[in-house]
mmCIF file of C-alpha atoms in Angstrom:
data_model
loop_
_atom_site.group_PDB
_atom_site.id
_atom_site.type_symbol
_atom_site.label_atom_id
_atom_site.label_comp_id
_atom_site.label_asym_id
_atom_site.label_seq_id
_atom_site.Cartn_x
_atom_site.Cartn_y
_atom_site.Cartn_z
ATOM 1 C CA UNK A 9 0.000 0.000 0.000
ATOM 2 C CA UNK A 10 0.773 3.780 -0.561
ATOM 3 C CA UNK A 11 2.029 5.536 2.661
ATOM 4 C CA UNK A 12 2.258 9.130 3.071
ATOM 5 C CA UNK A 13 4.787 9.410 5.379
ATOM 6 C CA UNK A 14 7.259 8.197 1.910
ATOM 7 C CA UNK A 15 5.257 9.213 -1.086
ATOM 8 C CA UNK A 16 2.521 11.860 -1.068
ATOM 9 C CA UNK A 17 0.257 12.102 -4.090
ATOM 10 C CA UNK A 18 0.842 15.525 -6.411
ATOM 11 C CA UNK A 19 -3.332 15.669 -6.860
ATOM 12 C CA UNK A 20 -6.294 14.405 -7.451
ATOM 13 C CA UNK A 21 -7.040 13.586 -10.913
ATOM 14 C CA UNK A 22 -10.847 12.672 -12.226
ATOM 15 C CA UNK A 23 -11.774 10.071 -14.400
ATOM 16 C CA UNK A 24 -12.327 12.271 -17.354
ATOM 17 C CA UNK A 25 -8.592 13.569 -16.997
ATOM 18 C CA UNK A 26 -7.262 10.035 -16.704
ATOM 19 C CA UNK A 27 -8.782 9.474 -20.142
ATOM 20 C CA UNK A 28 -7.568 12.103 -21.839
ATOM 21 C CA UNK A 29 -4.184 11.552 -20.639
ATOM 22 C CA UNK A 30 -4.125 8.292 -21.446
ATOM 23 C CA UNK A 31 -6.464 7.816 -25.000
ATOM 24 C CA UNK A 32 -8.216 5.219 -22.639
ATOM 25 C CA UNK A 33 -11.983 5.308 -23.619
ATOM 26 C CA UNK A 34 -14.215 5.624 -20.670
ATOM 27 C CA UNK A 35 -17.289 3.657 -20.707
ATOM 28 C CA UNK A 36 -20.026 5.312 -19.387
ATOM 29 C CA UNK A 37 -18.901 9.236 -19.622
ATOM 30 C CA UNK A 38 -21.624 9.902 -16.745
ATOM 31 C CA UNK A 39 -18.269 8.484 -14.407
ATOM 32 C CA UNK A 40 -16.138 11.137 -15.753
ATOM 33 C CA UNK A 41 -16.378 13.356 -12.288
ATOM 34 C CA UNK A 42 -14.679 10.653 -9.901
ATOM 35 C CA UNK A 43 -11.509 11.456 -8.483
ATOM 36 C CA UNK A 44 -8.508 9.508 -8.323
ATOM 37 C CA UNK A 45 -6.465 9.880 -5.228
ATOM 38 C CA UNK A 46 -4.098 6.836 -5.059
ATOM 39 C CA UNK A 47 -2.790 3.694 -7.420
ATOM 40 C CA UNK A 48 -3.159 0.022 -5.977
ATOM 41 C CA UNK A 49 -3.465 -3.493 -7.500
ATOM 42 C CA UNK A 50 -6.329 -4.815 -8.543
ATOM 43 C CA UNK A 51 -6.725 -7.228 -5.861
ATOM 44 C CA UNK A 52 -6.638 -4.782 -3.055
ATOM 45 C CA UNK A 53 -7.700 -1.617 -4.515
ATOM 46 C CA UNK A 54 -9.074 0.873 -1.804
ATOM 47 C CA UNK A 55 -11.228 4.260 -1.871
ATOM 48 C CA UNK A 56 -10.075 6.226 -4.908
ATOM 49 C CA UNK A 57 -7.845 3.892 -5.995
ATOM 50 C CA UNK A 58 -7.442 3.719 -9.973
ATOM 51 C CA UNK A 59 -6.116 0.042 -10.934
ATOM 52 C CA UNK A 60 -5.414 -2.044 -14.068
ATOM 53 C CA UNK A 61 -6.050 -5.513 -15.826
ATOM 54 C CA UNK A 62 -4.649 -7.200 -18.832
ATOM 55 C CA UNK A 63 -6.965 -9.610 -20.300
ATOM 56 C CA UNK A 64 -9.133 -12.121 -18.635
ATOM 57 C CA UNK A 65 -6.149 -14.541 -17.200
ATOM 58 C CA UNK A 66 -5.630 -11.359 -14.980
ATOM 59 C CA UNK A 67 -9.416 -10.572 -14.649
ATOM 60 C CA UNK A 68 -10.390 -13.289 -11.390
ATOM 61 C CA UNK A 69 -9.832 -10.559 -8.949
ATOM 62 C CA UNK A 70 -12.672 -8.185 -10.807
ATOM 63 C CA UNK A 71 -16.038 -9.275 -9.627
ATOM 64 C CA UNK A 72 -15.172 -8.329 -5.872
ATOM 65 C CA UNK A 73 -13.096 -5.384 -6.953
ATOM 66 C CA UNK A 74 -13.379 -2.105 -4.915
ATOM 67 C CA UNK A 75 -11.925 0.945 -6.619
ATOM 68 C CA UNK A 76 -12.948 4.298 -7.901
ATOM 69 C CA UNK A 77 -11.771 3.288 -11.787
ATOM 70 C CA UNK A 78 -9.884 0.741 -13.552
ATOM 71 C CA UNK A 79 -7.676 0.575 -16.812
ATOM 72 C CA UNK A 80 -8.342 -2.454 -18.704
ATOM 73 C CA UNK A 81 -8.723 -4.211 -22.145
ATOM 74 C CA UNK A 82 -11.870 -4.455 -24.109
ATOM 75 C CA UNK A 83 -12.437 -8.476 -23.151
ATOM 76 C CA UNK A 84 -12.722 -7.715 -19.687
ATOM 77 C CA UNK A 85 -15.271 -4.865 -19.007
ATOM 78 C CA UNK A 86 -18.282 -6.745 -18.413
ATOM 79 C CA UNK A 87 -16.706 -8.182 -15.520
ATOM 80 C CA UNK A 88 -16.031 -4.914 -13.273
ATOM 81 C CA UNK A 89 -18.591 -3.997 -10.877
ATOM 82 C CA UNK A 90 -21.255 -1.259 -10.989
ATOM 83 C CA UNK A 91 -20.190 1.956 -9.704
ATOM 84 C CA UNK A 92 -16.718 1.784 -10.827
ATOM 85 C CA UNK A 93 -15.434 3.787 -13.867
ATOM 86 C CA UNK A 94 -13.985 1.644 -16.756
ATOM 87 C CA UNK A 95 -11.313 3.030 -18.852
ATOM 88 C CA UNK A 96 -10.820 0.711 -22.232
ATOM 89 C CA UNK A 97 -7.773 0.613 -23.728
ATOM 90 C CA UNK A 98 -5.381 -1.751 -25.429
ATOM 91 C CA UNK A 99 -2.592 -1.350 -23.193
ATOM 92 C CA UNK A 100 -3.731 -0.649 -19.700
ATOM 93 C CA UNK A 101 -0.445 -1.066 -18.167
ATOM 94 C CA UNK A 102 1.235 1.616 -19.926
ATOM 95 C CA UNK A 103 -1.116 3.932 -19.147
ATOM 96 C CA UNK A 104 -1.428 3.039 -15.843
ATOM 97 C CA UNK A 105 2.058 3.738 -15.587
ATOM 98 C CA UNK A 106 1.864 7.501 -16.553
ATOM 99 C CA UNK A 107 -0.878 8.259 -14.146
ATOM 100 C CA UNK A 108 1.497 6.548 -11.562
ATOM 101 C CA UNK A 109 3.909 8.638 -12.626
ATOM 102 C CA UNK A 110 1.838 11.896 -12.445
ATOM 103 C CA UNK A 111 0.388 11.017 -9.033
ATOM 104 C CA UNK A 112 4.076 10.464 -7.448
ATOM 105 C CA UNK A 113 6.525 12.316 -8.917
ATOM 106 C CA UNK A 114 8.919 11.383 -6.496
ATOM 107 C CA UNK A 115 8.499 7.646 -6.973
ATOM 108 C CA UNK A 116 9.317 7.777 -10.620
ATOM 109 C CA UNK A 117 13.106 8.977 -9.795
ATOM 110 C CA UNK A 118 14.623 8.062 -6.835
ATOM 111 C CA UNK A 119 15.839 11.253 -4.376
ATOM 112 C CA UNK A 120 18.939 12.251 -2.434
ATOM 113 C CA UNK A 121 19.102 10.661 0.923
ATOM 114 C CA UNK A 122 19.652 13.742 3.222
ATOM 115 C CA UNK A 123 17.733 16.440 1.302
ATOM 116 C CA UNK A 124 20.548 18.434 1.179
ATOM 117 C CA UNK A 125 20.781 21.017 -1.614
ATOM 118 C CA UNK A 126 23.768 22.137 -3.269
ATOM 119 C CA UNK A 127 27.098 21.506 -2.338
ATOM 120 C CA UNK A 128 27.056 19.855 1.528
ATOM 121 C CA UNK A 129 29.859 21.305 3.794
ATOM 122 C CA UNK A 130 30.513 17.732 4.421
ATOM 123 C CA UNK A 131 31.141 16.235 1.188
ATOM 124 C CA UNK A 132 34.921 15.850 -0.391
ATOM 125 C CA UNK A 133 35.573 17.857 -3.271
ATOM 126 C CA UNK A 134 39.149 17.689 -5.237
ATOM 127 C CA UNK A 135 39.952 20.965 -6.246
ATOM 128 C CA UNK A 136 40.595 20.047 -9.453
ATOM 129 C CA UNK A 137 37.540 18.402 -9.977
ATOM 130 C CA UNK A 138 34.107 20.220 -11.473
ATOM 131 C CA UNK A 139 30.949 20.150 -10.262
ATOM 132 C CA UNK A 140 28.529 22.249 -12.437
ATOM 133 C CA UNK A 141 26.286 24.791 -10.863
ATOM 134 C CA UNK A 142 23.046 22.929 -9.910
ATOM 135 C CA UNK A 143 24.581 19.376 -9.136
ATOM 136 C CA UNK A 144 24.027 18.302 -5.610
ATOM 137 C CA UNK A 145 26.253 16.915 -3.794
ATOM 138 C CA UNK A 146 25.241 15.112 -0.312
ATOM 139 C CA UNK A 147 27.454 14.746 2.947
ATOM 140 C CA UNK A 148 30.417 12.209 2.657
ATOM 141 C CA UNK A 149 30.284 11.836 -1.477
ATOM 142 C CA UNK A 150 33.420 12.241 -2.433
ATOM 143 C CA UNK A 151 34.495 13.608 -5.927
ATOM 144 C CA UNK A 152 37.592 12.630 -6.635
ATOM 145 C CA UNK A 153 40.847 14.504 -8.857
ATOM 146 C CA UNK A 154 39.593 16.226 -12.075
ATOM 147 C CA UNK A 155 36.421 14.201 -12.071
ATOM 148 C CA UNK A 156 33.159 15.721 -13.274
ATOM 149 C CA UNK A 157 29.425 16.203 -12.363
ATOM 150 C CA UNK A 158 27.279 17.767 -14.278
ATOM 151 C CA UNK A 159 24.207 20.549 -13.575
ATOM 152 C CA UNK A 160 21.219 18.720 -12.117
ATOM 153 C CA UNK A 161 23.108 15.759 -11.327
ATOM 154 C CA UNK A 162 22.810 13.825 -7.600
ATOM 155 C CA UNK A 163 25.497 12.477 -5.943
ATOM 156 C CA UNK A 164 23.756 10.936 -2.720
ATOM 157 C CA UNK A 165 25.563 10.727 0.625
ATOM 158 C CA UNK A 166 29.013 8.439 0.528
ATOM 159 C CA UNK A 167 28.727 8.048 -3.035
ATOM 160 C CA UNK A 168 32.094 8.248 -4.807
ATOM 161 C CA UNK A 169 33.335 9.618 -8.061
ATOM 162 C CA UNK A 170 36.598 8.340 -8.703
ATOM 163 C CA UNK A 171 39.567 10.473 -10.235
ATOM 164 C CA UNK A 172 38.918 11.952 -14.028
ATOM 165 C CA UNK A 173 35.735 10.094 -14.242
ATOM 166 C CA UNK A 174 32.683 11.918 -15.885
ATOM 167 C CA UNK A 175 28.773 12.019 -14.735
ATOM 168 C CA UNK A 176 26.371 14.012 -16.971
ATOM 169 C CA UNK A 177 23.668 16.085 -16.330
ATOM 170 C CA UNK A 178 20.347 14.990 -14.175
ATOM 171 C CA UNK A 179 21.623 11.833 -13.574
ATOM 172 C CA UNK A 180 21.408 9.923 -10.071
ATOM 173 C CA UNK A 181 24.135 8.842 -7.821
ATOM 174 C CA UNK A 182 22.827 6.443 -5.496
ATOM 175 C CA UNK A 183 24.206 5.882 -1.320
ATOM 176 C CA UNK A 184 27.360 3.782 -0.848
ATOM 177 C CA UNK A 185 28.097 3.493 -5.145
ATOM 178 C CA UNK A 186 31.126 4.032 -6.376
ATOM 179 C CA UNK A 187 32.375 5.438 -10.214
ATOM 180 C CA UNK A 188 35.468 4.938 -11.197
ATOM 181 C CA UNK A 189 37.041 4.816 -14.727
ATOM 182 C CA UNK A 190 33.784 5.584 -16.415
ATOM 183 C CA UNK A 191 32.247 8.461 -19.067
ATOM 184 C CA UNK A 192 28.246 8.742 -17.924
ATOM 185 C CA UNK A 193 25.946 10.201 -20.365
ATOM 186 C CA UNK A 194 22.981 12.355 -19.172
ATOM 187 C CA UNK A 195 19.536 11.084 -17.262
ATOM 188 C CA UNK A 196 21.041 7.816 -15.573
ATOM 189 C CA UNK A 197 19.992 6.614 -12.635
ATOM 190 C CA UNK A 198 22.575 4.362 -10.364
ATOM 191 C CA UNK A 199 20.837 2.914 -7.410
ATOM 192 C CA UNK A 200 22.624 2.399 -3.979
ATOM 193 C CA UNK A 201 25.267 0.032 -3.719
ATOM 194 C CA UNK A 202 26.311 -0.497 -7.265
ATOM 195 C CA UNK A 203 30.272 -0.653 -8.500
ATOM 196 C CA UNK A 204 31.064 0.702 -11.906
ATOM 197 C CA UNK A 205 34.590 0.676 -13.217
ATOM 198 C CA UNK A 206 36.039 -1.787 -10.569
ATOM 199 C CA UNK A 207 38.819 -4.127 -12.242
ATOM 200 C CA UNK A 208 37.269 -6.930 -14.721
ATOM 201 C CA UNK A 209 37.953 -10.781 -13.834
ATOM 202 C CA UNK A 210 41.292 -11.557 -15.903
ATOM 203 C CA UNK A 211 44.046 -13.452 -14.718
ATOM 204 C CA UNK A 212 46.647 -15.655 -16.304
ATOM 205 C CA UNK A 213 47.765 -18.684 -15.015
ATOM 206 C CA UNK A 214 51.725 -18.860 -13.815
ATOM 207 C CA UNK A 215 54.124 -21.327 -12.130
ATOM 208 C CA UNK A 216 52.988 -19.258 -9.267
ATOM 209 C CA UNK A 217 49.232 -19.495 -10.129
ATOM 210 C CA UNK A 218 46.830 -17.134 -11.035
ATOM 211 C CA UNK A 219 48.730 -14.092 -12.385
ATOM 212 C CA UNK A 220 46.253 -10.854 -12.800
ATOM 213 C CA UNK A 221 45.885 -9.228 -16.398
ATOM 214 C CA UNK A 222 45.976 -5.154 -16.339
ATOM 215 C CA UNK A 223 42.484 -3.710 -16.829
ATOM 216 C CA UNK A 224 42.672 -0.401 -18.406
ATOM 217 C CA UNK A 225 40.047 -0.221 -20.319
ATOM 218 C CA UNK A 226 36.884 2.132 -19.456
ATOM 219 C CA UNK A 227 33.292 1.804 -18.709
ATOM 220 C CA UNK A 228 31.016 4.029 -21.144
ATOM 221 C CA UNK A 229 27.381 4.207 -19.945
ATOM 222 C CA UNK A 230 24.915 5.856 -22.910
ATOM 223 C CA UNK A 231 22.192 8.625 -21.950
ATOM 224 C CA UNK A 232 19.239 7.668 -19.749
ATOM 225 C CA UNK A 233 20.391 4.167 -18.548
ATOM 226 C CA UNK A 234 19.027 2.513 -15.025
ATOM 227 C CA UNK A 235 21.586 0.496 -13.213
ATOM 228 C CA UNK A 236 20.013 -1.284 -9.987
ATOM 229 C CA UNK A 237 20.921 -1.528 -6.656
ATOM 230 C CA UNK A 238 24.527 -3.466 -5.820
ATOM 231 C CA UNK A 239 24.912 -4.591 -9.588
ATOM 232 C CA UNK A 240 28.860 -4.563 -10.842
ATOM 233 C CA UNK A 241 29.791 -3.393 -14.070
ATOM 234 C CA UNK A 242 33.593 -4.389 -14.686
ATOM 235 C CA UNK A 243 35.933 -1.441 -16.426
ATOM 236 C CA UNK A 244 36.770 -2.798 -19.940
ATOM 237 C CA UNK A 245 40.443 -5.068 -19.751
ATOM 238 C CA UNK A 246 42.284 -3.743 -23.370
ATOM 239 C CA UNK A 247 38.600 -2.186 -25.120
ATOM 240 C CA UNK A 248 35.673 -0.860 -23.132
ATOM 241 C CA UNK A 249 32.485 -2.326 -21.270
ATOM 242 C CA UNK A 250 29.746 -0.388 -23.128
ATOM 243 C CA UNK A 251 26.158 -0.234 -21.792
ATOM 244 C CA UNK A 252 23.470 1.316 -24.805
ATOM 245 C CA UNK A 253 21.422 3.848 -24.275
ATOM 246 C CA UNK A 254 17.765 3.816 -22.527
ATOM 247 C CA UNK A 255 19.046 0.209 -21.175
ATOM 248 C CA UNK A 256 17.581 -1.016 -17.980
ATOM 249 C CA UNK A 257 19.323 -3.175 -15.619
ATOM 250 C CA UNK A 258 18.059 -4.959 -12.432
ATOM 251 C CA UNK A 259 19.679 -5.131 -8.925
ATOM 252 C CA UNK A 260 22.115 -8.131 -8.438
ATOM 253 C CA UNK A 261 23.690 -8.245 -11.801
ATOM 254 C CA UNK A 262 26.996 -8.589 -12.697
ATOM 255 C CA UNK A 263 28.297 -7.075 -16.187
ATOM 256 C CA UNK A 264 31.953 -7.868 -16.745
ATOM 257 C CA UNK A 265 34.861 -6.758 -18.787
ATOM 258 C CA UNK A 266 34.317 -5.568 -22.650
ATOM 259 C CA UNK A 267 30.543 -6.754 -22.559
ATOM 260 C CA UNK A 268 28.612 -4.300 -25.115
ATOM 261 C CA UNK A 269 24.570 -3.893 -24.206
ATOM 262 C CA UNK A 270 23.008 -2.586 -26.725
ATOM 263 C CA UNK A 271 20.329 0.118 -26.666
ATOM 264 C CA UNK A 272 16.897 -0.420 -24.781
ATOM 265 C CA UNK A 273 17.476 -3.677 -23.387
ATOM 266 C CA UNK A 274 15.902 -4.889 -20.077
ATOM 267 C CA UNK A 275 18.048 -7.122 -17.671
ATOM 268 C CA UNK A 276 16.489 -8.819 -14.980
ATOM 269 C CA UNK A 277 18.148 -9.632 -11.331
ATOM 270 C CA UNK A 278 20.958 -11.940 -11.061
ATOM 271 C CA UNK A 279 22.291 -12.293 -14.233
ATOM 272 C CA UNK A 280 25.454 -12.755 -14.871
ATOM 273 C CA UNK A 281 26.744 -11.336 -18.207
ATOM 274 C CA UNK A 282 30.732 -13.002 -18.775
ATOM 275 C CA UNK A 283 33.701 -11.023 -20.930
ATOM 276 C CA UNK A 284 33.242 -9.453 -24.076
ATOM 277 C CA UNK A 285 29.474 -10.488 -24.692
ATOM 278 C CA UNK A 286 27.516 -8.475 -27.169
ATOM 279 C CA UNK A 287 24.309 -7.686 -26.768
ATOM 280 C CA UNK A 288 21.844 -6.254 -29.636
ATOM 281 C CA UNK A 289 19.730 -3.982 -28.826
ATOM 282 C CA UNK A 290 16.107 -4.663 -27.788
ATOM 283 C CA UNK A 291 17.178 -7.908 -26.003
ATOM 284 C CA UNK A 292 15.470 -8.972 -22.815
ATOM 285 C CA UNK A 293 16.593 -11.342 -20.265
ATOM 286 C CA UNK A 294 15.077 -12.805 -17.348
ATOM 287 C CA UNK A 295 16.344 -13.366 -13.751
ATOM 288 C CA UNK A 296 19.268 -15.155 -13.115
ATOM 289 C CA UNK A 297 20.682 -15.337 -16.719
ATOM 290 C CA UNK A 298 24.161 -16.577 -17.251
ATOM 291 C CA UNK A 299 26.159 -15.977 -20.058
ATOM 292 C CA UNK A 300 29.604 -17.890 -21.120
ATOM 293 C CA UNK A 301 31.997 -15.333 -22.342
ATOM 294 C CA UNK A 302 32.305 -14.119 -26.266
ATOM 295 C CA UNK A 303 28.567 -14.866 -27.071
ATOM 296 C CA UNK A 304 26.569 -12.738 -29.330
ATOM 297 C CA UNK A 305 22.895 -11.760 -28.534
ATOM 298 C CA UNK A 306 21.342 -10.874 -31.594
ATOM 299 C CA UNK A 307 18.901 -7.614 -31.420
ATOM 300 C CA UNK A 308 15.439 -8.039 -30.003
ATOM 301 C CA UNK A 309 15.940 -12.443 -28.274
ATOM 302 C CA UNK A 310 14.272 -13.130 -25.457
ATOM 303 C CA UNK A 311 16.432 -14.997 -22.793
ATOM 304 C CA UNK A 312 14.317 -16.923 -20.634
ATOM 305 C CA UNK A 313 14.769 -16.892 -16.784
ATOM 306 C CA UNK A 314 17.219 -19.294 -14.890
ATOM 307 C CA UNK A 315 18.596 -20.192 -18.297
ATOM 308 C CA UNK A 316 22.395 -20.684 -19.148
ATOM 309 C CA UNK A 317 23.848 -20.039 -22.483
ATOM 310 C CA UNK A 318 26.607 -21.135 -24.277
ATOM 311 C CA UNK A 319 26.273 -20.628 -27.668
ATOM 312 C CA UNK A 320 25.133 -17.748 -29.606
ATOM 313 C CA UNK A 321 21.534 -16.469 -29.809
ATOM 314 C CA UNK A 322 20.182 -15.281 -33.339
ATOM 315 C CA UNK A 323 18.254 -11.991 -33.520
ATOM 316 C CA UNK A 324 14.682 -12.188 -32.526
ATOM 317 C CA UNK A 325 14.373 -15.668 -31.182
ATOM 318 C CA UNK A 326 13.344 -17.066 -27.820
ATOM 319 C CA UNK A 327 15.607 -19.219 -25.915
ATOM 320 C CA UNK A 328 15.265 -21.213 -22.502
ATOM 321 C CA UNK A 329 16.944 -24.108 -20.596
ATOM 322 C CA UNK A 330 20.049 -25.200 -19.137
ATOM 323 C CA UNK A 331 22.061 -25.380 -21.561
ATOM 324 C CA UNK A 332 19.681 -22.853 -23.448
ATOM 325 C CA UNK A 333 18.338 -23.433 -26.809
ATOM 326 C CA UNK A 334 15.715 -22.580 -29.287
ATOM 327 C CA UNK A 335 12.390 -22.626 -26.482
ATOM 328 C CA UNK A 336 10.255 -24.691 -29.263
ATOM 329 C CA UNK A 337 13.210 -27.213 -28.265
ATOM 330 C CA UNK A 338 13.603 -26.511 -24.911
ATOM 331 C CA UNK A 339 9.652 -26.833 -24.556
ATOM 332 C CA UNK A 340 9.724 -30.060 -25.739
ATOM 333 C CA UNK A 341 12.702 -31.885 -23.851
ATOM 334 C CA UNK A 342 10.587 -30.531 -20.847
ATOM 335 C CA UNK A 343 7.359 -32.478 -22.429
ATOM 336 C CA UNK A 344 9.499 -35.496 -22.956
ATOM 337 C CA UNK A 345 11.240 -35.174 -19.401
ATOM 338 C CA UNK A 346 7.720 -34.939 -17.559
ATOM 339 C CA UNK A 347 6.310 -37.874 -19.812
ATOM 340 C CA UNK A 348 9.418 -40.151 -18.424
ATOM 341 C CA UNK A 349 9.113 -39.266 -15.327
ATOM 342 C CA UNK A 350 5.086 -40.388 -14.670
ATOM 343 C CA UNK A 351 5.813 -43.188 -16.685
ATOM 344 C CA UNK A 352 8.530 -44.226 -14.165
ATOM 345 C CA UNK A 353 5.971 -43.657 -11.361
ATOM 346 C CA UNK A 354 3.622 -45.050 -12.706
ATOM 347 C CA UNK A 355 5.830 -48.371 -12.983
ATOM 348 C CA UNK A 356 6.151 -48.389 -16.353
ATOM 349 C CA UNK A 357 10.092 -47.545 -16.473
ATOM 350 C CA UNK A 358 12.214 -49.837 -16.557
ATOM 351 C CA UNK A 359 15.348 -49.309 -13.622
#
């Protein structure tokens, strides 16, 4: 549930506004007047509460629904209770999303943690670094020698910018992160706890064993890129480790040495991404992905969760399994696995 002591709503919207903001149609325009104070789910709702649903699979929690108006497609309207305005639309996520957005303001980008403005008295600032008029920079950040922030930017308490490394403007600095050998575009958000620029995995093996491999190489992060909380991205060992812009990337993941994401992909929590991957753009992969090094994700595959990959994956195409393949495939060693395994309790196996 919404609490006000963390996020308060900007206004009240009405029905009619949600609509128009949207393209949603509204169903009976006599509903047009109710307000909208909050966002919920559909199966708790509340008093003023605007909610979606996608299509009947997600439509079982409708008949006892309580909520001032709901978003929803076209095959599920008849199921919503009277009383409760019904906006039609094809895509009642998305626009659910933008009232969300327009309700809390502050939810959609995450805030400093002090509330400081400006430059706190408290925070370490090289003199030969440059912090552009407007950045904020919280107590115990530290912005290391000739490193860069730029106007808008925040740099939340203990963060640190490491020497000669560059943050754009409006862009997000989460608590406890840490930049170092990186160029970051404008607009991108690092949450808490993440590590970008640390050394990559490379080692050579000697008489003495494992001998490490120099890492100087950069990290290059593209314009309006999410990194989540206590994810790694590994500096680049010889060439760079390049994330693509609008990319979106989970907490827990781990990005190592010269991988290249491509632009507008979606990454999901505890994957693991090894050296010099490339990644088209419009890929999206599930929680707990792992990648061998040197693959190639073609542009717009679908990596399904928990799945492990060792060979390349053509553009477009859905993959799942351990070891991955085609999901058609994958789909149908499952079949075959569950078919085996009744038969053998069933008695019919042979041991």
């Amino acid at each position: 549930m919404t609490d006000p002591v963390f996020f308060v709503p900007s206004r009240r919207y009405s029905v009619g506004e949600v609509a128009g903001l949207t393209g949603a149609v509204l169903a009976d325009p006599g509903h047009s007047h109710i307000e909208i104070s909050t966002i919920a789910s559909a199966s708790a709702g509340g008093e003023g509460a605007l909610v979606f649903v996608d299509g009947k699979r997600n439509g079982v929690s409708l008949p006892t629904l309580h909520a001032a108006a709901v978003l929803c497609t076209p095959d599920v309207v008849g199921l919503v209770p009277d009383g409760i305005a019904v906006l039609v639309t094809p895509r009642p996520q998305q626009a659910f999303a933008r009232i969300g957005r327009l309700l809390y303001p502050d939810a959609e980008r995450p805030v400093g943690a002090t509330g400081e403005a400006g430059i706190s008295p408290f925070a370490h600032i090289d003199p030969t670094a440059h912090v552009e008029t407007g950045a904020i920079i919280e107590a115990g950040a530290v912005i290391g020698p000739k490193a860069g922030v730029g106007a808008g930017t925040v740099v939340a308490a203990n963060a640190v910018i490491g020497r000669s490394s560059q943050v754009g403007r409006d862009c997000y600095i989460g608590p406890h992160s840490s930049i170092q050998y990186a160029l970051i575009g404008n607009g991108v958000i690092i949450h808490a706890g993440a590590r970008i620029g640390q050394d990559g995995f490379g080692f050579a093996g000697g008489a003495r064993g494992p001998e490490r491999i120099p890492q100087i190489g950069r990290v290059i992060i593209q314009d309006n890129v999410e990194i989540g909380a206590n994810s790694t991205v590994d500096r680049g060992a010889m060439a760079d480790t390049i994330i693509g812009e609008n990319t979106k990337i989970d907490n827990l993941v781990q990005i190592a040495h010269n991988v290249r994401i491509g632009r507008n992909c979606v990454i999901a929590g505890l994957t693991g991404i090894s050296g010099s991957v490339t990644v088209g753009d419009n890929v999206m992969m599930g929680g707990g992905v792992g990648l061998a090094d040197h693959l190639t994700v073609g542009a717009g595959a679908r990596l399904a969760a928990r799945s492990g990959f060792m060979h390349d994956v053509p553009a477009g195409e859905i993959w799942a399994g351990f070891p991955a393949k085609p999901m058609k495939d994958a789909m149908r060693e499952f079949a075959w696995l569950k078919k085996m395994a009744k038969t053998k309790k069933d008695g019919g196996g042979n041991d």
